């Protein structure tokens, strides 16, 4: 698989179509896509690590809650995600370690301010070639 995500057209919002070989890969790639929408993720390096555990009712709910928690790290604590190591994942819970870097205006140019991760058109499913998710971000 060559690309881990693509931005899709969506009126007044940003849509993401994320790909992964398995659920852990999909959730890692969704975190990378979120960071890359906020700033150029190639300029984000791991300076510290934070444990992140999130629960949901099913895969779509877990994905929304996961990205909301990562968005909180940015909007509430000014931490950008550099990397994700998934320790455990199932449809009701993900336990991971996020490599983070505090926002530095001289290193990180903000591309978009994300207001929220929405349930609008959320889809997380296993296909013939791997896992896919469609996510809409409110900007």
PDB file of C-alpha atoms in Angstrom:
ATOM      1  CA  UNK A   1       0.000   0.000   0.000  1.00  0.00           C
ATOM      2  CA  UNK A   2       1.640   3.240  -1.118  1.00  0.00           C
ATOM      3  CA  UNK A   3      -0.350   5.935   0.690  1.00  0.00           C
ATOM      4  CA  UNK A   4      -1.613   5.783   4.257  1.00  0.00           C
ATOM      5  CA  UNK A   5      -4.307   8.435   3.732  1.00  0.00           C
ATOM      6  CA  UNK A   6      -5.764  10.940   1.287  1.00  0.00           C
ATOM      7  CA  UNK A   7      -7.709  14.148   1.771  1.00  0.00           C
ATOM      8  CA  UNK A   8     -11.167  13.999   0.208  1.00  0.00           C
ATOM      9  CA  UNK A   9     -13.395  16.862  -0.873  1.00  0.00           C
ATOM     10  CA  UNK A  10     -16.062  17.830   1.616  1.00  0.00           C
ATOM     11  CA  UNK A  11     -18.010  21.079   1.750  1.00  0.00           C
ATOM     12  CA  UNK A  12     -16.692  23.419   4.491  1.00  0.00           C
ATOM     13  CA  UNK A  13     -14.881  20.554   6.266  1.00  0.00           C
ATOM     14  CA  UNK A  14     -11.896  18.301   5.651  1.00  0.00           C
ATOM     15  CA  UNK A  15     -12.503  14.672   4.832  1.00  0.00           C
ATOM     16  CA  UNK A  16      -9.920  11.927   5.259  1.00  0.00           C
ATOM     17  CA  UNK A  17      -9.833   8.512   3.659  1.00  0.00           C
ATOM     18  CA  UNK A  18      -7.337   6.498   5.726  1.00  0.00           C
ATOM     19  CA  UNK A  19      -5.863   3.092   4.898  1.00  0.00           C
ATOM     20  CA  UNK A  20      -4.164   0.398   6.959  1.00  0.00           C
ATOM     21  CA  UNK A  21      -3.148  -3.237   6.781  1.00  0.00           C
ATOM     22  CA  UNK A  22      -4.872  -3.967  10.101  1.00  0.00           C
ATOM     23  CA  UNK A  23      -6.702  -1.942  12.789  1.00  0.00           C
ATOM     24  CA  UNK A  24      -3.481  -0.870  14.549  1.00  0.00           C
ATOM     25  CA  UNK A  25      -2.008   0.366  11.266  1.00  0.00           C
ATOM     26  CA  UNK A  26      -5.261   2.165  10.412  1.00  0.00           C
ATOM     27  CA  UNK A  27      -5.407   4.001  13.752  1.00  0.00           C
ATOM     28  CA  UNK A  28      -1.692   4.930  13.485  1.00  0.00           C
ATOM     29  CA  UNK A  29      -2.266   6.308   9.994  1.00  0.00           C
ATOM     30  CA  UNK A  30      -5.345   8.232  11.131  1.00  0.00           C
ATOM     31  CA  UNK A  31      -3.214   9.892  13.833  1.00  0.00           C
ATOM     32  CA  UNK A  32      -0.593  10.778  11.233  1.00  0.00           C
ATOM     33  CA  UNK A  33      -3.247  12.192   8.904  1.00  0.00           C
ATOM     34  CA  UNK A  34      -4.704  14.344  11.705  1.00  0.00           C
ATOM     35  CA  UNK A  35      -1.262  15.741  12.548  1.00  0.00           C
ATOM     36  CA  UNK A  36      -0.523  16.351   8.870  1.00  0.00           C
ATOM     37  CA  UNK A  37      -3.769  18.303   8.463  1.00  0.00           C
ATOM     38  CA  UNK A  38      -2.736  20.488  11.425  1.00  0.00           C
ATOM     39  CA  UNK A  39       0.948  20.915  10.425  1.00  0.00           C
ATOM     40  CA  UNK A  40       3.574  19.223   8.269  1.00  0.00           C
ATOM     41  CA  UNK A  41       4.114  16.006  10.225  1.00  0.00           C
ATOM     42  CA  UNK A  42       7.632  15.678   8.756  1.00  0.00           C
ATOM     43  CA  UNK A  43       8.641  18.565  11.046  1.00  0.00           C
ATOM     44  CA  UNK A  44       7.338  16.876  14.204  1.00  0.00           C
ATOM     45  CA  UNK A  45       9.801  14.808  16.257  1.00  0.00           C
ATOM     46  CA  UNK A  46       9.305  12.679  19.346  1.00  0.00           C
ATOM     47  CA  UNK A  47      10.454  14.649  22.397  1.00  0.00           C
ATOM     48  CA  UNK A  48       8.269  12.934  25.010  1.00  0.00           C
ATOM     49  CA  UNK A  49       5.831  10.022  25.239  1.00  0.00           C
ATOM     50  CA  UNK A  50       2.285   9.919  26.559  1.00  0.00           C
ATOM     51  CA  UNK A  51       0.067   6.896  27.156  1.00  0.00           C
ATOM     52  CA  UNK A  52      -3.293   7.178  25.394  1.00  0.00           C
ATOM     53  CA  UNK A  53      -6.205   4.854  26.143  1.00  0.00           C
ATOM     54  CA  UNK A  54      -9.588   5.351  24.531  1.00  0.00           C
ATOM     55  CA  UNK A  55     -12.828   3.377  24.569  1.00  0.00           C
ATOM     56  CA  UNK A  56     -15.694   3.102  22.099  1.00  0.00           C
ATOM     57  CA  UNK A  57     -18.755   1.003  21.297  1.00  0.00           C
ATOM     58  CA  UNK A  58     -17.458  -0.206  17.932  1.00  0.00           C
ATOM     59  CA  UNK A  59     -14.742   0.606  15.376  1.00  0.00           C
ATOM     60  CA  UNK A  60     -16.314   3.887  14.124  1.00  0.00           C
ATOM     61  CA  UNK A  61     -16.986   5.153  17.661  1.00  0.00           C
ATOM     62  CA  UNK A  62     -13.475   4.155  18.721  1.00  0.00           C
ATOM     63  CA  UNK A  63     -11.972   6.044  15.751  1.00  0.00           C
ATOM     64  CA  UNK A  64     -13.875   9.240  16.543  1.00  0.00           C
ATOM     65  CA  UNK A  65     -12.961   9.023  20.240  1.00  0.00           C
ATOM     66  CA  UNK A  66      -9.320   8.244  19.359  1.00  0.00           C
ATOM     67  CA  UNK A  67      -8.942  11.250  17.083  1.00  0.00           C
ATOM     68  CA  UNK A  68     -10.801  13.478  19.552  1.00  0.00           C
ATOM     69  CA  UNK A  69      -8.319  12.504  22.258  1.00  0.00           C
ATOM     70  CA  UNK A  70      -5.377  13.238  19.960  1.00  0.00           C
ATOM     71  CA  UNK A  71      -6.971  16.538  18.927  1.00  0.00           C
ATOM     72  CA  UNK A  72      -7.272  17.397  22.638  1.00  0.00           C
ATOM     73  CA  UNK A  73      -3.517  16.868  23.025  1.00  0.00           C
ATOM     74  CA  UNK A  74      -3.077  19.544  20.360  1.00  0.00           C
ATOM     75  CA  UNK A  75      -5.815  22.034  21.255  1.00  0.00           C
ATOM     76  CA  UNK A  76      -5.629  21.594  25.035  1.00  0.00           C
ATOM     77  CA  UNK A  77      -1.937  20.946  25.608  1.00  0.00           C
ATOM     78  CA  UNK A  78      -0.261  22.185  22.386  1.00  0.00           C
ATOM     79  CA  UNK A  79       1.310  18.766  21.784  1.00  0.00           C
ATOM     80  CA  UNK A  80       1.741  17.485  18.230  1.00  0.00           C
ATOM     81  CA  UNK A  81       1.776  13.756  17.503  1.00  0.00           C
ATOM     82  CA  UNK A  82       5.062  12.485  16.040  1.00  0.00           C
ATOM     83  CA  UNK A  83       4.475   8.739  16.328  1.00  0.00           C
ATOM     84  CA  UNK A  84       2.101   6.108  17.656  1.00  0.00           C
ATOM     85  CA  UNK A  85       2.846   2.664  19.038  1.00  0.00           C
ATOM     86  CA  UNK A  86      -0.335   0.628  19.485  1.00  0.00           C
ATOM     87  CA  UNK A  87      -0.060  -1.757  22.416  1.00  0.00           C
ATOM     88  CA  UNK A  88      -3.565  -3.227  22.218  1.00  0.00           C
ATOM     89  CA  UNK A  89      -6.606  -2.664  20.036  1.00  0.00           C
ATOM     90  CA  UNK A  90     -10.064  -4.167  19.671  1.00  0.00           C
ATOM     91  CA  UNK A  91     -13.407  -2.614  18.634  1.00  0.00           C
ATOM     92  CA  UNK A  92     -14.004  -1.299  22.162  1.00  0.00           C
ATOM     93  CA  UNK A  93     -10.547  -0.041  23.221  1.00  0.00           C
ATOM     94  CA  UNK A  94      -7.162   1.164  22.038  1.00  0.00           C
ATOM     95  CA  UNK A  95      -4.113   1.456  24.277  1.00  0.00           C
ATOM     96  CA  UNK A  96      -1.169   3.236  22.708  1.00  0.00           C
ATOM     97  CA  UNK A  97       1.864   5.375  23.365  1.00  0.00           C
ATOM     98  CA  UNK A  98       2.051   8.672  21.503  1.00  0.00           C
ATOM     99  CA  UNK A  99       5.404  10.243  20.758  1.00  0.00           C
ATOM    100  CA  UNK A 100       4.764  13.989  21.060  1.00  0.00           C
ATOM    101  CA  UNK A 101       6.511  17.309  20.555  1.00  0.00           C
ATOM    102  CA  UNK A 102       5.403  20.587  22.108  1.00  0.00           C
ATOM    103  CA  UNK A 103       4.355  23.181  19.529  1.00  0.00           C
ATOM    104  CA  UNK A 104       7.205  25.450  18.496  1.00  0.00           C
ATOM    105  CA  UNK A 105       6.169  28.385  16.274  1.00  0.00           C
ATOM    106  CA  UNK A 106       9.611  28.521  14.648  1.00  0.00           C
ATOM    107  CA  UNK A 107       9.394  24.807  13.637  1.00  0.00           C
ATOM    108  CA  UNK A 108       5.681  24.200  13.087  1.00  0.00           C
ATOM    109  CA  UNK A 109       3.534  26.149  10.656  1.00  0.00           C
ATOM    110  CA  UNK A 110      -0.159  25.623  11.375  1.00  0.00           C
ATOM    111  CA  UNK A 111      -2.038  24.582   8.243  1.00  0.00           C
ATOM    112  CA  UNK A 112      -5.533  24.176   9.673  1.00  0.00           C
ATOM    113  CA  UNK A 113      -7.272  24.646  12.991  1.00  0.00           C
ATOM    114  CA  UNK A 114      -9.476  21.612  13.578  1.00  0.00           C
ATOM    115  CA  UNK A 115     -12.578  22.332  15.680  1.00  0.00           C
ATOM    116  CA  UNK A 116     -13.813  18.774  16.017  1.00  0.00           C
ATOM    117  CA  UNK A 117     -13.769  15.197  14.794  1.00  0.00           C
ATOM    118  CA  UNK A 118     -17.314  14.376  13.705  1.00  0.00           C
ATOM    119  CA  UNK A 119     -19.523  11.318  13.386  1.00  0.00           C
ATOM    120  CA  UNK A 120     -20.753  12.647  10.028  1.00  0.00           C
ATOM    121  CA  UNK A 121     -20.172   9.914   7.403  1.00  0.00           C
ATOM    122  CA  UNK A 122     -17.827   8.016   9.752  1.00  0.00           C
ATOM    123  CA  UNK A 123     -16.921   4.614   8.403  1.00  0.00           C
ATOM    124  CA  UNK A 124     -14.346   2.102   9.584  1.00  0.00           C
ATOM    125  CA  UNK A 125     -14.316  -1.247   7.850  1.00  0.00           C
ATOM    126  CA  UNK A 126     -12.229  -4.140   6.626  1.00  0.00           C
ATOM    127  CA  UNK A 127     -12.099  -4.489   2.863  1.00  0.00           C
ATOM    128  CA  UNK A 128     -10.517  -6.920   0.448  1.00  0.00           C
ATOM    129  CA  UNK A 129      -7.125  -5.174   0.555  1.00  0.00           C
ATOM    130  CA  UNK A 130      -7.021  -4.059   4.197  1.00  0.00           C
ATOM    131  CA  UNK A 131      -8.749  -1.625   6.521  1.00  0.00           C
ATOM    132  CA  UNK A 132     -10.199   1.757   5.569  1.00  0.00           C
ATOM    133  CA  UNK A 133     -11.777   4.689   7.373  1.00  0.00           C
ATOM    134  CA  UNK A 134     -13.625   7.796   6.233  1.00  0.00           C
ATOM    135  CA  UNK A 135     -13.446  10.655   8.734  1.00  0.00           C
ATOM    136  CA  UNK A 136     -14.785  14.207   8.548  1.00  0.00           C
ATOM    137  CA  UNK A 137     -13.008  16.977  10.470  1.00  0.00           C
ATOM    138  CA  UNK A 138     -14.836  20.203  11.296  1.00  0.00           C
ATOM    139  CA  UNK A 139     -12.593  23.189  10.519  1.00  0.00           C
TER     140      UNK A 139
END
